[in-house]
PDB file of C-alpha atoms and ligand atoms in Angstrom:
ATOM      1  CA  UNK A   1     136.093  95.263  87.189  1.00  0.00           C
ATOM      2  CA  UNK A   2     132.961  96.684  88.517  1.00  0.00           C
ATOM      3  CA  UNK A   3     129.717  97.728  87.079  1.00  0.00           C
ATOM      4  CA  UNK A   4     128.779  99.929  89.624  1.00  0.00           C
ATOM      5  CA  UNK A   5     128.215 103.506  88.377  1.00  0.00           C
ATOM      6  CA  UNK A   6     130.855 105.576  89.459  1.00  0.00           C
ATOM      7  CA  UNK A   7     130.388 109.498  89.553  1.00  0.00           C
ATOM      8  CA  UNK A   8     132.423 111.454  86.732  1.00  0.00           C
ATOM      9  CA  UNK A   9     134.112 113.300  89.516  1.00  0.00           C
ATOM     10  CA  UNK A  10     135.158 111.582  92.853  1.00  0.00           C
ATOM     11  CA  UNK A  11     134.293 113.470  95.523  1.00  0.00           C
ATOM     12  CA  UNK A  12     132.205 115.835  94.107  1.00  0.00           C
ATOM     13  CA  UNK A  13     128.705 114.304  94.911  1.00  0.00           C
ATOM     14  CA  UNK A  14     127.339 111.504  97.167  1.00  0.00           C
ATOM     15  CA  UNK A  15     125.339 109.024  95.640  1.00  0.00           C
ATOM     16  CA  UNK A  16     122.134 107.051  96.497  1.00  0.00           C
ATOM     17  CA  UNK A  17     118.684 107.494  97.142  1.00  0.00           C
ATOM     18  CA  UNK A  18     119.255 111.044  98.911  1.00  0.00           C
ATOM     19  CA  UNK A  19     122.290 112.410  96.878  1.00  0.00           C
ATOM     20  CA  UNK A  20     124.112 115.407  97.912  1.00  0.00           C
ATOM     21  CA  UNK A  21     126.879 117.953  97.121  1.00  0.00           C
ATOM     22  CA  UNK A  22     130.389 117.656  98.831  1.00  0.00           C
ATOM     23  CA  UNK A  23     131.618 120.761 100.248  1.00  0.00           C
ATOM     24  CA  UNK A  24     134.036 122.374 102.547  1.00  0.00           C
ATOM     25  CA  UNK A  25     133.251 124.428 105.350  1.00  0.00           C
ATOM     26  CA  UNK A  26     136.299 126.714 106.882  1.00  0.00           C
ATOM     27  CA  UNK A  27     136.765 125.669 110.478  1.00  0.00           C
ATOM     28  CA  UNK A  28     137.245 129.264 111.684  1.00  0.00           C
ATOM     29  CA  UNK A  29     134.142 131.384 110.093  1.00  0.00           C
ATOM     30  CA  UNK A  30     131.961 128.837 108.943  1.00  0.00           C
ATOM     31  CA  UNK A  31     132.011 129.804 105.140  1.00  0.00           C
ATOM     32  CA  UNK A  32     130.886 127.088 102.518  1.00  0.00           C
ATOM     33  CA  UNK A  33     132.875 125.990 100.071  1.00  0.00           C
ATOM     34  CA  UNK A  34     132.046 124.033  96.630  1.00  0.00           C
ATOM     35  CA  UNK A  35     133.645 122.463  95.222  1.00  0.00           C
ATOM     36  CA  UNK A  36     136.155 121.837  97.643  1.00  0.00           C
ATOM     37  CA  UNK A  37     138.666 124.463  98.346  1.00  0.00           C
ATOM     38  CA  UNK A  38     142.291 123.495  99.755  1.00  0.00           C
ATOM     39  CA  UNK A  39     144.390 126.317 101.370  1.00  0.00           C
ATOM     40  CA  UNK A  40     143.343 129.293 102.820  1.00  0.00           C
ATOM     41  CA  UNK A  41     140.385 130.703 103.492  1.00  0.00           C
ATOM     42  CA  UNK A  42     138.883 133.171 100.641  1.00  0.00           C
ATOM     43  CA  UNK A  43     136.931 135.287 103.266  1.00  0.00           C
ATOM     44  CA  UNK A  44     139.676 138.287 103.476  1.00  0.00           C
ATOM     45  CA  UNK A  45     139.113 138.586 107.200  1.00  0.00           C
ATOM     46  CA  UNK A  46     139.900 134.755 108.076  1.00  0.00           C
ATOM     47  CA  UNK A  47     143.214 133.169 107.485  1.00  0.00           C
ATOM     48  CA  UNK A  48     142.463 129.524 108.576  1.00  0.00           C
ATOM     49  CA  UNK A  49     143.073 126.823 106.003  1.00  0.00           C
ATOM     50  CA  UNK A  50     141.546 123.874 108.022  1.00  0.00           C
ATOM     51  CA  UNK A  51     138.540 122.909 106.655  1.00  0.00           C
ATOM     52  CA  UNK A  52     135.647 120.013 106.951  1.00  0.00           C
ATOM     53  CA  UNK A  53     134.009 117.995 104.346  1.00  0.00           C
ATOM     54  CA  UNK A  54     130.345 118.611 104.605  1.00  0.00           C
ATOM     55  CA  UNK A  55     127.111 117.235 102.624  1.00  0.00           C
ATOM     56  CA  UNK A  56     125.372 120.504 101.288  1.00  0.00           C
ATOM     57  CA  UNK A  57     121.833 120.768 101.393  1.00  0.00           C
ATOM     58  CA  UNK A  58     120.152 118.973  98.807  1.00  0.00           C
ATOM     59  CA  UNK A  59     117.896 121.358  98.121  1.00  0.00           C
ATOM     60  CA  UNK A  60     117.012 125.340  96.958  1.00  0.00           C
ATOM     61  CA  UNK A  61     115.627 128.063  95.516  1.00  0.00           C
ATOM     62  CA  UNK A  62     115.791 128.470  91.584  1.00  0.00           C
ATOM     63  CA  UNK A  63     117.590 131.733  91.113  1.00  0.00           C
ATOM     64  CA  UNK A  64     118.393 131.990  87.683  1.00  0.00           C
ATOM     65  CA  UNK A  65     118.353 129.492  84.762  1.00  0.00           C
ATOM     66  CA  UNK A  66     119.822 129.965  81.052  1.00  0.00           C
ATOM     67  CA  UNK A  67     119.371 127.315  77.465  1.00  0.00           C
ATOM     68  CA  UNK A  68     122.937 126.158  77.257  1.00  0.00           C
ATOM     69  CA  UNK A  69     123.133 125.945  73.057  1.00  0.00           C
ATOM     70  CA  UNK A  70     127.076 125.193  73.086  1.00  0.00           C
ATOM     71  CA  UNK A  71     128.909 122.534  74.634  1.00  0.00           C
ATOM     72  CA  UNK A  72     129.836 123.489  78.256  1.00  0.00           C
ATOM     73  CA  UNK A  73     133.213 123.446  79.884  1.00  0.00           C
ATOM     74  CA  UNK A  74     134.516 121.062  82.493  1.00  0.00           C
ATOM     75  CA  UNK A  75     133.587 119.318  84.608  1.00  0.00           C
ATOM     76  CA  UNK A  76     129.724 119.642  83.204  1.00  0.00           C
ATOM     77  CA  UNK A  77     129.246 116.845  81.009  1.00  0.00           C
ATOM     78  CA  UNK A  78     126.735 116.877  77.788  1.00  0.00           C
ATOM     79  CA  UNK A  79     125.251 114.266  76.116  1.00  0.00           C
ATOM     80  CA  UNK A  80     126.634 113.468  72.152  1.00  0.00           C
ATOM     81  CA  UNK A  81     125.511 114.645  69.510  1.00  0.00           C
ATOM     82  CA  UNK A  82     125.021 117.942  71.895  1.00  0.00           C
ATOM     83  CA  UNK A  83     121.606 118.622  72.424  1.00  0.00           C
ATOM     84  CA  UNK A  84     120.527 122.195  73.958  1.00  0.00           C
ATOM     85  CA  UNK A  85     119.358 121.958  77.576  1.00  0.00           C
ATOM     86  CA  UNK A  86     118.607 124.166  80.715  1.00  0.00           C
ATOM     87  CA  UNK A  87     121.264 124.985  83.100  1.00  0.00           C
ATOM     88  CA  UNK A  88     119.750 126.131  86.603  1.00  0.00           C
ATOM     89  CA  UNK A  89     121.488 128.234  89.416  1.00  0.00           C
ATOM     90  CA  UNK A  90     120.156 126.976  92.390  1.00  0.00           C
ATOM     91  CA  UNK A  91     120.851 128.984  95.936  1.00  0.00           C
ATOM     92  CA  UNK A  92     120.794 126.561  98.535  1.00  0.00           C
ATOM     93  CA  UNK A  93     118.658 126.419 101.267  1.00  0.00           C
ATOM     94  CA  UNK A  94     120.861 126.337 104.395  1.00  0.00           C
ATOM     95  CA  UNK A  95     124.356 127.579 102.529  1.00  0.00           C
ATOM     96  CA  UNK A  96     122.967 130.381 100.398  1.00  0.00           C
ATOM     97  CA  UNK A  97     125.446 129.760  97.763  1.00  0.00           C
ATOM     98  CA  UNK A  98     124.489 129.248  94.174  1.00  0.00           C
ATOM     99  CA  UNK A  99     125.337 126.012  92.657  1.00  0.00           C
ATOM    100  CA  UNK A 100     125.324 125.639  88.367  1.00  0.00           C
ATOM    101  CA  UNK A 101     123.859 122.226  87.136  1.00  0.00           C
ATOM    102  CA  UNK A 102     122.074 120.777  84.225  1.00  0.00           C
ATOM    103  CA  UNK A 103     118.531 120.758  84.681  1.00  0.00           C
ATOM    104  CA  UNK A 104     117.061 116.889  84.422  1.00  0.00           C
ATOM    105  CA  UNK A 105     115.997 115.712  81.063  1.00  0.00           C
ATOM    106  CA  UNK A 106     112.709 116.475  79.776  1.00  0.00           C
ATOM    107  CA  UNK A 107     112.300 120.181  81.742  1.00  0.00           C
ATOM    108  CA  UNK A 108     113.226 123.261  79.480  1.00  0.00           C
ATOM    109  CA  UNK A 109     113.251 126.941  80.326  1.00  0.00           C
ATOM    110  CA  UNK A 110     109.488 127.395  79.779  1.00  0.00           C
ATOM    111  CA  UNK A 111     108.915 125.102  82.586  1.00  0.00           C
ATOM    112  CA  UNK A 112     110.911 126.827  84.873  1.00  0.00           C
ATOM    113  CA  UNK A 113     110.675 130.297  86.690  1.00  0.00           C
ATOM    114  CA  UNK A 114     112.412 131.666  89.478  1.00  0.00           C
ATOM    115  CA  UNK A 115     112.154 130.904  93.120  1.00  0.00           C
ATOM    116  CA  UNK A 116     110.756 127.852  92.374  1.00  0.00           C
ATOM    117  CA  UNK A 117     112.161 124.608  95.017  1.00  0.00           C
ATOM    118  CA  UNK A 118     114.712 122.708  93.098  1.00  0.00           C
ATOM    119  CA  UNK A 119     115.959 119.421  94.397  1.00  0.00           C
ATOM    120  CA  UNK A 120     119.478 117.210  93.670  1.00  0.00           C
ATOM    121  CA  UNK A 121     119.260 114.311  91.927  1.00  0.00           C
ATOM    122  CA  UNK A 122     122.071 112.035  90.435  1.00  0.00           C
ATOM    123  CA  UNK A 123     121.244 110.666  87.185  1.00  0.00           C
ATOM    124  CA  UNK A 124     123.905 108.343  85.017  1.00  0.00           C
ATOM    125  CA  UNK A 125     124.637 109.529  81.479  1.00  0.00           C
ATOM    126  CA  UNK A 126     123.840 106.216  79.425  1.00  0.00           C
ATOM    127  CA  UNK A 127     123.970 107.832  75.935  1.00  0.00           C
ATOM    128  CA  UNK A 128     127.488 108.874  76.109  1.00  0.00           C
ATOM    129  CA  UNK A 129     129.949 107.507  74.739  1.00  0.00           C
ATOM    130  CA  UNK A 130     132.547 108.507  77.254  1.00  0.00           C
ATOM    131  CA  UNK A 131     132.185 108.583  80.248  1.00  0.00           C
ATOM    132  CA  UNK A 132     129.190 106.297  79.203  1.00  0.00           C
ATOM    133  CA  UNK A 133     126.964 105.345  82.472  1.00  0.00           C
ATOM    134  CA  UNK A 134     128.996 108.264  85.166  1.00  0.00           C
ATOM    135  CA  UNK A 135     126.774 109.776  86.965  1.00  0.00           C
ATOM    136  CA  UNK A 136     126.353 113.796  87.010  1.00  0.00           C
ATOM    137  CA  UNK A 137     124.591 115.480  89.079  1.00  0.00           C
ATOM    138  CA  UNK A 138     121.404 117.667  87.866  1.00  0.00           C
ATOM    139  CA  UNK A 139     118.925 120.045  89.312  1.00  0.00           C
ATOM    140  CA  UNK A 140     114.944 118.623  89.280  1.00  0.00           C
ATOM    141  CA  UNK A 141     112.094 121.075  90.238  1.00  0.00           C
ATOM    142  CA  UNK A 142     110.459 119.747  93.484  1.00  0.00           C
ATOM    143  CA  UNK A 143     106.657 119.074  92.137  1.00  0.00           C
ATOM    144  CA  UNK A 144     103.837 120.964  94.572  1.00  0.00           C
ATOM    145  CA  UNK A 145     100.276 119.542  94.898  1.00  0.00           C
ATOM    146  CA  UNK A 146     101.564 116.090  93.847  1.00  0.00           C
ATOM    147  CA  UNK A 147      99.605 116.045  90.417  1.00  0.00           C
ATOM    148  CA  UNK A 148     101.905 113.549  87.798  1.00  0.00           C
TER     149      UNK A 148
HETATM  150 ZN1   ZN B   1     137.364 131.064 107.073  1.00  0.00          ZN
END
């Protein structure tokens, strides 16, 4: 056995120090997928089904963002006892999809607004107690002016 952290989903996410989404992208007209589609195409006017895993960008534009006060469905995974956190929509920079996530610890809704950057990170989930130390990926505003 290993104690490498393992992401909660495999295949969902790269990890390390620049972590990114896995997608598809259809073969034939270039649409993104995520997560990962299998079959046809959903664009009505393409019917290819081949499709490429691709690293989406890691990075985007805050587009909406909600206080998540009840337990969320699969696959997002909350900390227990459940406490209420942000949940960001995040279009992405190159893709212009919008991708749900967790916000990181620490940042609530009054510190976000939208069209602010937002960046990718993988954090692990040590205070669960299953699926204690997974990782999960999260949404992290990108801080301007470098003040700490
Ligand atoms: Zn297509």
């Amino acid at each position: 056995m290993s104690d490498e952290l393992k992401p909660v989903l495999e295949g969902f996410f790269t990890t390390g120090d620049k972590p990114a989404l896995l997608g598809s992208r259809c073969t034939k007209c270039g649409t993104y997928y995520f997560p990962k589609l299998e079959g046809f195409c959903r664009n009505p006017d393409c019917d290819c089904s081949q499709f490429e895993s691709v690293e989406l960008s890691r990075t985007g534009t805050l587009w909406s963002f909600t206080n998540a006060c009840y337990k969320p469905p699969e696959p997002y995974v909350a900390a227990e006892p459940f406490e209420p956190y942000a949940i960001a929509a995040v279009e992405l920079d190159k893709e212009k999809m919008v991708i749900l996530g967790q916000v990181v610890a620490g940042v609530g809704v009054d510190q976000l607004k939208a069209g602010l950057p937002m960046e990718l990170v993988v954090e692990s989930i040590p205070d669960l107690v299953e699926p204690a130390g997974k990782l999960v990926w999260k949404w992290k505003p990108m801080t301007e002016g470098g003040a700490a």
